[in-house]
Amino acid sequence: MLATDRAIASVPAASRTPRRMLFRSALITALFIAPATVVRVIGLHPDPVVALLIFGAAVVSASFLLAWAAEAAQIDVSGGLAIAVLALVAVLPEYAVDLYYAFVSGHNPEYTQYAAANMTGSNRLLMGLGWPVVVLVSIVAARRIGTAKATGLTLEAANRVELGFLLIAGVVAFAIPVGGEIHLGLGLALLAWFGFYLYKVSHGDVEEPDLVGTAAALGELSDRTRRAVVVSLFVVSGAVILLCAKPFADNLVAAGTELGIDRFLLVQWLAPLASEAPEFIIATIFATRGKGTAAIATLISSKVNQWTLLIGSLPVAHLLGGGGFALELDSRQIEEVLLTAGQTLMGVAVILALRFHRAAAWTLLGLFLVQFPITSTPGRLVLCGVYAVIAVGGLIVNRRYVAATLQAPFLGTAVRHAGHPHHPGAESALHR
């Protein structure tokens, strides 16, 4: 898909008609979606590894359709409705898989570990890989255009609202490893916090979106045609995701057994990587085009969604699946949640001054990568300690910004473009 957008961008302007770009993108995505649809509708049962590839490709392709439609929809939908729709569709692929695991865990306790794994993996992947890569790519892009001494990104003042929501939710989420469970009460509180977040950002300013690639091609269509195509993309992508979420999740577990791979790790990393690929790619494209601040703002907003809406939804799905009022976690899952909470607190602490330094990006990325060879409880606890030490250090260094960040969700209104990279007012500001 990234190659598709790059190819589109490289075609001469005279020949880059919206319909041609849309046809090319539609054709490529259809080629990946069609096999999964045929297998699902006919009721075939291929080898788990083959099925994983078929359904995984469909989920990724549907995610791209959602991303393009959500970007183009900003032209026609404004205010609170746009924020609500964009927030929900952006997380649909990932949440469909994780909520399926949580639902099944209500009557099959073995699936509890997979619900926790998918949640912790998606959160750590977003902050440990997505955040630093966007910052580092932005620095490289800045140097390419002559800003040779750029050492990081300076965020917009409006981003303090997202950081405030994330900081408070991050601290509250430590109740999970402490209690050894994700209780329905905590889940409802996080869902309410997410609702308040939507309310805040929906009352901010709305600006004209700055679209690229396939989304830009959609934006150039006539109003009636564009709206029809966008609605169709939402319907088709949603149907594909709902059709493929269950077999993708089931075959992910089965493939782990067949390949001799730890199923917990496979669910923790492969599924989130597949569902978040479109968002990562789009954010990286914007970073390469000098809009790193807007790109990282999008990923910060996504982290707020994951750390509130995703976690909050798990005990609800568990209850609806026949479980109790809490999603009980074993020692391994508790360690994973503790790691994720520690990373979250560290990530917020080091950028409280609204400056994302290159050193902070490399540290987040390095700690993300070093976790993979760590397989023991003592090793994971040591890594938790490292996150905690850096987080405390960041809070001390940026102590004068802590109060302002905690107050930000309750004061004033958020600027609409704070969480979306598609606005010219959110251009990248690289500090020296």
CSV table of C-alpha atoms in Angstrom, one decimal:
chain,number,residue,atom,x,y,z
A,1,MET,CA,0.0,0.0,0.0
A,2,LEU,CA,2.8,2.4,0.8
A,3,ALA,CA,4.2,1.6,-2.7
A,4,THR,CA,0.8,2.5,-4.1
A,5,ASP,CA,0.8,5.9,-2.6
A,6,ARG,CA,4.4,6.5,-3.6
A,7,ALA,CA,3.7,5.5,-7.1
A,8,ILE,CA,0.7,7.8,-7.2
A,9,ALA,CA,2.7,10.7,-5.9
A,10,SER,CA,5.4,10.1,-8.6
A,11,VAL,CA,3.0,10.2,-11.6
A,12,PRO,CA,3.1,13.5,-13.5
A,13,ALA,CA,0.4,15.9,-12.5
A,14,ALA,CA,-1.2,16.0,-16.0
A,15,SER,CA,-1.9,12.2,-15.8
A,16,ARG,CA,-2.8,11.9,-12.2
A,17,THR,CA,-6.6,12.0,-12.5
A,18,PRO,CA,-8.6,11.2,-9.4
A,19,ARG,CA,-10.4,8.4,-11.1
A,20,ARG,CA,-7.2,6.8,-12.3
A,21,MET,CA,-5.6,6.9,-8.8
A,22,LEU,CA,-8.8,5.6,-7.2
A,23,PHE,CA,-9.1,2.7,-9.7
A,24,ARG,CA,-5.5,1.7,-9.1
A,25,SER,CA,-5.9,1.8,-5.3
A,26,ALA,CA,-9.3,0.0,-5.5
A,27,LEU,CA,-7.8,-2.7,-7.7
A,28,ILE,CA,-4.9,-3.4,-5.4
A,29,THR,CA,-7.0,-3.6,-2.3
A,30,ALA,CA,-9.6,-5.8,-4.0
A,31,LEU,CA,-6.9,-8.3,-5.0
A,32,PHE,CA,-6.1,-8.8,-1.3
A,33,ILE,CA,-9.7,-8.7,0.0
A,34,ALA,CA,-11.2,-11.1,-2.6
A,35,PRO,CA,-9.5,-14.3,-1.4
A,36,ALA,CA,-10.6,-13.8,2.2
A,37,THR,CA,-14.2,-13.1,1.1
A,38,VAL,CA,-14.3,-16.2,-1.1
A,39,VAL,CA,-12.9,-18.4,1.7
A,40,ARG,CA,-15.2,-17.0,4.3
A,41,VAL,CA,-18.4,-17.1,2.2
A,42,ILE,CA,-17.8,-20.6,0.8
A,43,GLY,CA,-16.8,-21.9,4.2
A,44,LEU,CA,-13.4,-23.3,3.3
A,45,HIS,CA,-10.9,-24.2,6.0
A,46,PRO,CA,-7.4,-23.8,4.7
A,47,ASP,CA,-4.2,-24.5,6.7
A,48,PRO,CA,-4.0,-22.1,9.7
A,49,VAL,CA,-0.9,-20.4,8.4
A,50,VAL,CA,-2.4,-19.9,4.9
A,51,ALA,CA,-5.6,-18.7,6.4
A,52,LEU,CA,-3.7,-16.3,8.6
A,53,LEU,CA,-2.1,-14.7,5.6
A,54,ILE,CA,-5.3,-14.6,3.6
A,55,PHE,CA,-7.4,-13.0,6.4
A,56,GLY,CA,-4.5,-10.8,7.6
A,57,ALA,CA,-4.1,-9.3,4.1
A,58,ALA,CA,-7.8,-8.6,4.0
A,59,VAL,CA,-7.8,-6.8,7.4
A,60,VAL,CA,-4.8,-4.7,6.4
A,61,SER,CA,-6.4,-3.8,3.0
A,62,ALA,CA,-9.7,-2.9,4.8
A,63,SER,CA,-7.7,-0.8,7.2
A,64,PHE,CA,-6.4,1.2,4.2
A,65,LEU,CA,-9.9,1.7,2.9
A,66,LEU,CA,-11.0,3.0,6.3
A,67,ALA,CA,-8.0,5.3,6.5
A,68,TRP,CA,-8.7,6.8,3.1
A,69,ALA,CA,-12.4,7.2,3.7
A,70,ALA,CA,-11.8,8.7,7.2
A,71,GLU,CA,-9.4,11.3,5.8
A,72,ALA,CA,-11.7,12.3,2.9
A,73,ALA,CA,-14.7,12.5,5.2
A,74,GLN,CA,-13.2,15.5,6.9
A,75,ILE,CA,-14.2,17.6,3.9
A,76,ASP,CA,-17.9,17.0,4.6
A,77,VAL,CA,-18.2,16.2,8.3
A,78,SER,CA,-17.2,18.7,10.9
A,79,GLY,CA,-17.1,19.3,14.6
A,80,GLY,CA,-18.0,16.7,17.1
A,81,LEU,CA,-19.4,14.2,14.6
A,82,ALA,CA,-16.2,14.2,12.6
A,83,ILE,CA,-14.1,13.6,15.7
A,84,ALA,CA,-16.4,10.7,16.9
A,85,VAL,CA,-16.5,9.0,13.5
A,86,LEU,CA,-12.8,9.4,12.8
A,87,ALA,CA,-11.9,8.1,16.3
A,88,LEU,CA,-14.1,5.0,16.0
A,89,VAL,CA,-13.3,4.0,12.4
A,90,ALA,CA,-9.5,4.4,13.0
A,91,VAL,CA,-9.6,1.8,15.8
A,92,LEU,CA,-12.2,-0.6,14.3
A,93,PRO,CA,-9.8,-3.2,12.7
A,94,GLU,CA,-7.7,-3.5,15.9
A,95,TYR,CA,-10.6,-3.4,18.3
A,96,ALA,CA,-12.6,-6.0,16.3
A,97,VAL,CA,-9.8,-8.5,16.9
A,98,ASP,CA,-9.1,-7.6,20.6
A,99,LEU,CA,-12.8,-7.4,21.6
A,100,TYR,CA,-13.4,-10.8,20.0
A,101,TYR,CA,-10.7,-12.3,22.2
A,102,ALA,CA,-12.2,-10.5,25.3
A,103,PHE,CA,-15.7,-11.7,24.3
A,104,VAL,CA,-14.6,-15.3,24.0
A,105,SER,CA,-12.7,-15.1,27.3
A,106,GLY,CA,-16.1,-14.7,28.9
A,107,HIS,CA,-16.8,-18.4,28.3
A,108,ASN,CA,-13.3,-19.7,27.6
A,109,PRO,CA,-10.7,-18.4,30.1
A,110,GLU,CA,-7.8,-19.4,27.9
A,111,TYR,CA,-8.6,-16.5,25.7
A,112,THR,CA,-8.1,-13.9,28.5
A,113,GLN,CA,-4.3,-14.0,27.8
A,114,TYR,CA,-4.9,-13.2,24.2
A,115,ALA,CA,-7.1,-10.2,25.0
A,116,ALA,CA,-4.5,-8.8,27.3
A,117,ALA,CA,-1.7,-9.6,24.8
A,118,ASN,CA,-3.3,-7.8,21.9
A,119,MET,CA,-4.0,-4.8,24.1
A,120,THR,CA,-0.5,-4.5,25.5
A,121,GLY,CA,1.1,-5.2,22.1
A,122,SER,CA,-0.9,-2.5,20.3
A,123,ASN,CA,-0.1,0.1,22.9
A,124,ARG,CA,3.6,-0.7,23.1
A,125,LEU,CA,3.9,-0.9,19.3
A,126,LEU,CA,2.3,2.5,18.9
A,127,MET,CA,4.5,4.3,21.4
A,128,GLY,CA,7.6,2.2,21.2
A,129,LEU,CA,7.8,2.1,17.4
A,130,GLY,CA,5.3,4.6,15.9
A,131,TRP,CA,6.3,7.6,18.0
A,132,PRO,CA,10.0,7.4,17.6
A,133,VAL,CA,10.0,6.4,13.9
A,134,VAL,CA,7.9,9.5,13.1
A,135,VAL,CA,10.2,11.8,15.0
A,136,LEU,CA,13.4,10.3,13.5
A,137,VAL,CA,12.0,10.4,10.0
A,138,SER,CA,11.0,14.0,10.5
A,139,ILE,CA,14.5,14.9,11.5
A,140,VAL,CA,15.9,13.2,8.4
A,141,ALA,CA,13.4,15.0,6.2
A,142,ALA,CA,14.3,18.3,7.8
A,143,ARG,CA,18.0,17.8,7.2
A,144,ARG,CA,17.2,16.9,3.6
A,145,ILE,CA,15.6,20.3,3.0
A,146,GLY,CA,18.4,22.1,4.8
A,147,THR,CA,17.6,22.2,8.5
A,148,ALA,CA,20.8,20.4,9.3
A,149,LYS,CA,20.8,21.0,13.0
A,150,ALA,CA,17.3,19.8,13.7
A,151,THR,CA,17.3,17.6,16.8
A,152,GLY,CA,13.6,16.8,17.3
A,153,LEU,CA,10.0,18.1,17.0
A,154,THR,CA,8.2,20.9,18.8
A,155,LEU,CA,4.6,20.0,19.4
A,156,GLU,CA,1.6,22.4,19.1
A,157,ALA,CA,0.3,24.0,22.3
A,158,ALA,CA,-3.0,22.2,21.7
A,159,ASN,CA,-1.2,18.8,22.1
A,160,ARG,CA,-1.0,19.4,25.8
A,161,VAL,CA,-4.7,18.5,26.0
A,162,GLU,CA,-4.0,15.0,24.6
A,163,LEU,CA,-1.0,14.7,26.9
A,164,GLY,CA,-3.2,15.6,29.9
A,165,PHE,CA,-5.8,13.0,29.0
A,166,LEU,CA,-3.0,10.4,28.5
A,167,LEU,CA,-1.1,11.2,31.6
A,168,ILE,CA,-4.2,10.9,33.8
A,169,ALA,CA,-5.4,7.7,32.1
A,170,GLY,CA,-1.8,6.3,32.3
A,171,VAL,CA,-1.6,6.9,36.1
A,172,VAL,CA,-5.1,5.4,36.7
A,173,ALA,CA,-4.3,2.3,34.6
A,174,PHE,CA,-1.6,1.3,37.2
A,175,ALA,CA,-4.6,0.0,39.1
A,176,ILE,CA,-4.7,-2.9,36.7
A,177,PRO,CA,-1.4,-4.5,37.6
A,178,VAL,CA,-1.9,-3.6,41.3
A,179,GLY,CA,-5.3,-5.4,41.4
A,180,GLY,CA,-4.4,-8.1,38.9
A,181,GLU,CA,-7.5,-7.5,36.9
A,182,ILE,CA,-9.3,-5.2,34.5
A,183,HIS,CA,-12.5,-4.5,36.5
A,184,LEU,CA,-15.7,-3.4,34.8
A,185,GLY,CA,-15.7,-0.3,37.1
A,186,LEU,CA,-12.3,0.8,35.8
A,187,GLY,CA,-13.4,0.0,32.3
A,188,LEU,CA,-16.5,2.2,32.5
A,189,ALA,CA,-14.4,5.0,34.0
A,190,LEU,CA,-11.9,4.8,31.1
A,191,LEU,CA,-14.8,4.8,28.6
A,192,ALA,CA,-16.2,7.9,30.3
A,193,TRP,CA,-12.8,9.6,30.2
A,194,PHE,CA,-12.6,8.8,26.5
A,195,GLY,CA,-16.1,10.3,26.0
A,196,PHE,CA,-14.9,13.4,27.8
A,197,TYR,CA,-11.9,13.5,25.5
A,198,LEU,CA,-14.2,13.4,22.4
A,199,TYR,CA,-16.2,16.2,23.9
A,200,LYS,CA,-13.2,18.4,24.4
A,201,VAL,CA,-11.7,17.9,21.0
A,202,SER,CA,-15.0,18.3,19.3
A,203,HIS,CA,-15.3,21.8,20.6
A,204,GLY,CA,-12.1,23.0,19.0
A,205,ASP,CA,-11.5,24.7,15.7
A,206,VAL,CA,-12.1,22.9,12.4
A,207,GLU,CA,-9.7,23.5,9.5
A,208,GLU,CA,-9.6,22.4,5.9
A,209,PRO,CA,-7.9,19.0,5.6
A,210,ASP,CA,-4.7,18.7,3.7
A,211,LEU,CA,-5.0,15.3,2.0
A,212,VAL,CA,-2.4,13.2,0.1
A,213,GLY,CA,-2.4,10.2,-2.1
A,214,THR,CA,-5.6,8.2,-2.5
A,215,ALA,CA,-7.4,10.4,0.1
A,216,ALA,CA,-6.5,13.5,-2.0
A,217,ALA,CA,-7.9,11.8,-5.1
A,218,LEU,CA,-11.1,11.3,-3.2
A,219,GLY,CA,-11.2,14.9,-2.2
A,220,GLU,CA,-10.9,16.0,-5.8
A,221,LEU,CA,-14.1,14.3,-6.8
A,222,SER,CA,-17.4,16.2,-7.1
A,223,ASP,CA,-19.3,16.5,-3.8
A,224,ARG,CA,-22.0,14.0,-4.7
A,225,THR,CA,-19.5,11.4,-6.1
A,226,ARG,CA,-17.1,11.8,-3.2
A,227,ARG,CA,-19.7,11.3,-0.6
A,228,ALA,CA,-21.1,8.2,-2.3
A,229,VAL,CA,-17.6,6.7,-2.6
A,230,VAL,CA,-16.7,7.6,1.0
A,231,VAL,CA,-19.9,6.0,2.3
A,232,SER,CA,-19.2,2.9,0.1
A,233,LEU,CA,-15.7,2.6,1.5
A,234,PHE,CA,-16.9,2.7,5.0
A,235,VAL,CA,-19.5,0.1,4.3
A,236,VAL,CA,-17.2,-2.2,2.4
A,237,SER,CA,-14.3,-1.9,4.8
A,238,GLY,CA,-16.5,-2.4,7.8
A,239,ALA,CA,-18.1,-5.5,6.3
A,240,VAL,CA,-14.7,-7.0,5.4
A,241,ILE,CA,-13.4,-6.4,9.0
A,242,LEU,CA,-16.4,-7.9,10.6
A,243,LEU,CA,-16.2,-10.9,8.2
A,244,CYS,CA,-12.5,-11.5,8.8
A,245,ALA,CA,-12.0,-10.5,12.4
A,246,LYS,CA,-13.0,-13.9,13.9
A,247,PRO,CA,-11.1,-16.2,11.4
A,248,PHE,CA,-8.1,-13.9,11.6
A,249,ALA,CA,-8.0,-14.1,15.4
A,250,ASP,CA,-8.7,-17.8,15.5
A,251,ASN,CA,-6.1,-18.7,12.9
A,252,LEU,CA,-3.5,-16.4,14.6
A,253,VAL,CA,-3.7,-18.7,17.6
A,254,ALA,CA,-3.8,-21.9,15.5
A,255,ALA,CA,-0.9,-20.8,13.4
A,256,GLY,CA,1.2,-20.2,16.5
A,257,THR,CA,0.6,-23.8,17.5
A,258,GLU,CA,1.4,-25.2,14.1
A,259,LEU,CA,4.6,-23.1,13.7
A,260,GLY,CA,5.8,-23.7,17.3
A,261,ILE,CA,5.7,-20.0,18.0
A,262,ASP,CA,4.5,-18.6,21.4
A,263,ARG,CA,0.9,-17.9,20.6
A,264,PHE,CA,0.9,-15.1,23.2
A,265,LEU,CA,3.7,-13.3,21.4
A,266,LEU,CA,2.1,-13.8,18.0
A,267,VAL,CA,-1.2,-12.3,19.2
A,268,GLN,CA,0.6,-9.6,21.0
A,269,TRP,CA,2.6,-8.3,18.0
A,270,LEU,CA,1.4,-9.6,14.6
A,271,ALA,CA,-2.3,-8.7,14.9
A,272,PRO,CA,-1.6,-5.1,16.1
A,273,LEU,CA,1.1,-4.6,13.5
A,274,ALA,CA,-1.4,-5.6,10.8
A,275,SER,CA,-4.2,-3.4,11.9
A,276,GLU,CA,-2.1,-0.4,12.7
A,277,ALA,CA,0.0,-0.5,9.5
A,278,PRO,CA,-2.2,2.0,7.6
A,279,GLU,CA,-1.9,4.6,10.4
A,280,PHE,CA,1.8,4.1,10.7
A,281,ILE,CA,2.4,4.4,7.0
A,282,ILE,CA,0.2,7.5,6.6
A,283,ALA,CA,1.9,9.2,9.6
A,284,THR,CA,5.4,8.3,8.2
A,285,ILE,CA,4.4,9.8,4.8
A,286,PHE,CA,3.4,13.1,6.5
A,287,ALA,CA,6.7,13.1,8.4
A,288,THR,CA,8.7,12.7,5.2
A,289,ARG,CA,6.8,15.7,3.8
A,290,GLY,CA,7.8,18.0,6.6
A,291,LYS,CA,4.6,17.6,8.7
A,292,GLY,CA,6.2,15.6,11.5
A,293,THR,CA,4.4,17.6,14.3
A,294,ALA,CA,1.0,16.8,12.8
A,295,ALA,CA,2.0,13.2,12.3
A,296,ILE,CA,3.1,12.6,15.9
A,297,ALA,CA,0.0,14.4,17.1
A,298,THR,CA,-2.1,11.8,15.3
A,299,LEU,CA,-0.2,9.0,17.0
A,300,ILE,CA,-0.5,10.7,20.4
A,301,SER,CA,-4.3,11.0,19.9
A,302,SER,CA,-4.3,7.3,18.9
A,303,LYS,CA,-2.5,6.4,22.1
A,304,VAL,CA,-5.3,8.2,24.1
A,305,ASN,CA,-7.9,6.1,22.2
A,306,GLN,CA,-6.1,2.9,22.9
A,307,TRP,CA,-5.3,3.6,26.6
A,308,THR,CA,-9.0,4.6,27.3
A,309,LEU,CA,-11.4,3.2,24.7
A,310,LEU,CA,-9.6,-0.1,24.1
A,311,ILE,CA,-8.8,-1.0,27.7
A,312,GLY,CA,-12.3,0.2,28.8
A,313,SER,CA,-14.0,-2.0,26.3
A,314,LEU,CA,-12.3,-5.2,27.3
A,315,PRO,CA,-14.2,-5.9,30.5
A,316,VAL,CA,-17.5,-5.0,28.8
A,317,ALA,CA,-16.9,-7.5,26.0
A,318,HIS,CA,-15.8,-10.1,28.6
A,319,LEU,CA,-19.1,-9.6,30.5
A,320,LEU,CA,-21.2,-9.8,27.4
A,321,GLY,CA,-19.3,-13.1,26.5
A,322,GLY,CA,-20.6,-14.7,29.7
A,323,GLY,CA,-17.7,-13.7,32.1
A,324,GLY,CA,-17.8,-11.9,35.4
A,325,PHE,CA,-17.3,-8.3,36.2
A,326,ALA,CA,-13.5,-8.4,35.9
A,327,LEU,CA,-11.0,-9.7,33.4
A,328,GLU,CA,-8.7,-11.7,35.6
A,329,LEU,CA,-5.0,-11.6,34.7
A,330,ASP,CA,-2.2,-14.1,35.4
A,331,SER,CA,1.3,-13.1,36.4
A,332,ARG,CA,2.6,-12.9,32.9
A,333,GLN,CA,-0.2,-10.6,31.8
A,334,ILE,CA,0.2,-8.5,34.9
A,335,GLU,CA,3.9,-8.0,34.0
A,336,GLU,CA,3.0,-7.1,30.4
A,337,VAL,CA,0.4,-4.5,31.6
A,338,LEU,CA,3.0,-3.1,34.0
A,339,LEU,CA,5.5,-2.8,31.2
A,340,THR,CA,2.9,-1.0,29.0
A,341,ALA,CA,1.9,1.4,31.8
A,342,GLY,CA,5.5,2.2,32.5
A,343,GLN,CA,6.2,2.9,28.9
A,344,THR,CA,3.2,5.1,28.7
A,345,LEU,CA,4.2,7.2,31.7
A,346,MET,CA,7.7,7.5,30.4
A,347,GLY,CA,6.5,8.6,26.9
A,348,VAL,CA,4.4,11.3,28.3
A,349,ALA,CA,7.0,12.4,30.9
A,350,VAL,CA,9.8,13.0,28.4
A,351,ILE,CA,7.6,15.3,26.2
A,352,LEU,CA,5.8,17.3,28.8
A,353,ALA,CA,7.7,20.4,27.6
A,354,LEU,CA,6.1,19.8,24.1
A,355,ARG,CA,9.5,19.0,22.7
A,356,PHE,CA,10.2,15.6,21.4
A,357,HIS,CA,14.0,15.3,21.3
A,358,ARG,CA,15.9,12.8,19.2
A,359,ALA,CA,17.4,11.3,22.3
A,360,ALA,CA,13.9,10.6,23.7
A,361,ALA,CA,12.9,9.0,20.4
A,362,TRP,CA,16.0,6.7,20.3
A,363,THR,CA,15.4,5.7,24.0
A,364,LEU,CA,11.8,4.8,23.4
A,365,LEU,CA,12.8,2.8,20.3
A,366,GLY,CA,15.7,1.1,22.0
A,367,LEU,CA,13.7,0.0,25.0
A,368,PHE,CA,11.0,-1.3,22.7
A,369,LEU,CA,13.5,-3.4,20.8
A,370,VAL,CA,15.3,-4.7,23.8
A,371,GLN,CA,12.2,-6.3,25.3
A,372,PHE,CA,12.1,-9.1,22.6
A,373,PRO,CA,15.0,-11.1,23.9
A,374,ILE,CA,13.8,-10.7,27.5
A,375,THR,CA,11.7,-13.8,28.3
A,376,SER,CA,12.0,-14.0,32.1
A,377,THR,CA,10.0,-12.3,34.9
A,378,PRO,CA,13.1,-10.7,36.5
A,379,GLY,CA,14.1,-9.3,33.0
A,380,ARG,CA,10.7,-7.8,32.5
A,381,LEU,CA,10.7,-6.3,36.0
A,382,VAL,CA,14.1,-4.8,35.4
A,383,LEU,CA,12.8,-3.2,32.2
A,384,CYS,CA,9.8,-1.9,34.1
A,385,GLY,CA,12.3,-0.3,36.5
A,386,VAL,CA,14.1,1.3,33.7
A,387,TYR,CA,10.9,2.8,32.3
A,388,ALA,CA,10.0,4.0,35.8
A,389,VAL,CA,13.4,5.7,36.4
A,390,ILE,CA,13.3,7.5,33.1
A,391,ALA,CA,9.7,8.5,33.7
A,392,VAL,CA,10.5,9.9,37.2
A,393,GLY,CA,13.5,11.7,35.7
A,394,GLY,CA,11.3,13.2,32.9
A,395,LEU,CA,8.8,14.4,35.5
A,396,ILE,CA,11.5,16.0,37.5
A,397,VAL,CA,13.1,17.7,34.6
A,398,ASN,CA,9.7,18.9,33.2
A,399,ARG,CA,8.2,19.5,36.6
A,400,ARG,CA,7.0,23.0,35.8
A,401,TYR,CA,4.8,21.6,33.0
A,402,VAL,CA,3.1,18.8,35.1
A,403,ALA,CA,0.4,21.0,36.6
A,404,ALA,CA,-0.4,22.6,33.3
A,405,THR,CA,-0.7,19.2,31.6
A,406,LEU,CA,-2.9,17.8,34.3
A,407,GLN,CA,-5.2,20.9,34.1
A,408,ALA,CA,-5.3,21.0,30.3
A,409,PRO,CA,-8.2,18.5,29.8
A,410,PHE,CA,-10.4,20.7,32.1
A,411,LEU,CA,-9.5,24.2,30.7
A,412,GLY,CA,-10.4,25.8,27.4
A,413,THR,CA,-11.0,23.8,24.2
A,414,ALA,CA,-8.8,21.7,22.1
A,415,VAL,CA,-7.8,22.7,18.6
A,416,ARG,CA,-9.3,20.3,16.1
A,417,HIS,CA,-6.0,19.6,14.1
A,418,ALA,CA,-4.2,18.6,17.3
A,419,GLY,CA,-5.0,15.0,16.7
A,420,HIS,CA,-4.9,14.8,12.9
A,421,PRO,CA,-2.1,15.3,10.4
A,422,HIS,CA,-4.3,16.6,7.6
A,423,HIS,CA,-4.4,20.3,8.4
A,424,PRO,CA,-2.0,22.9,7.1
A,425,GLY,CA,-2.1,24.7,10.5
A,426,ALA,CA,-0.4,21.8,12.1
A,427,GLU,CA,2.9,22.0,10.1
A,428,SER,CA,6.0,20.5,11.5
A,429,ALA,CA,8.1,22.7,13.8
A,430,LEU,CA,11.6,21.3,14.2
A,431,HIS,CA,13.8,22.7,17.0
A,432,ARG,CA,17.5,23.1,16.9
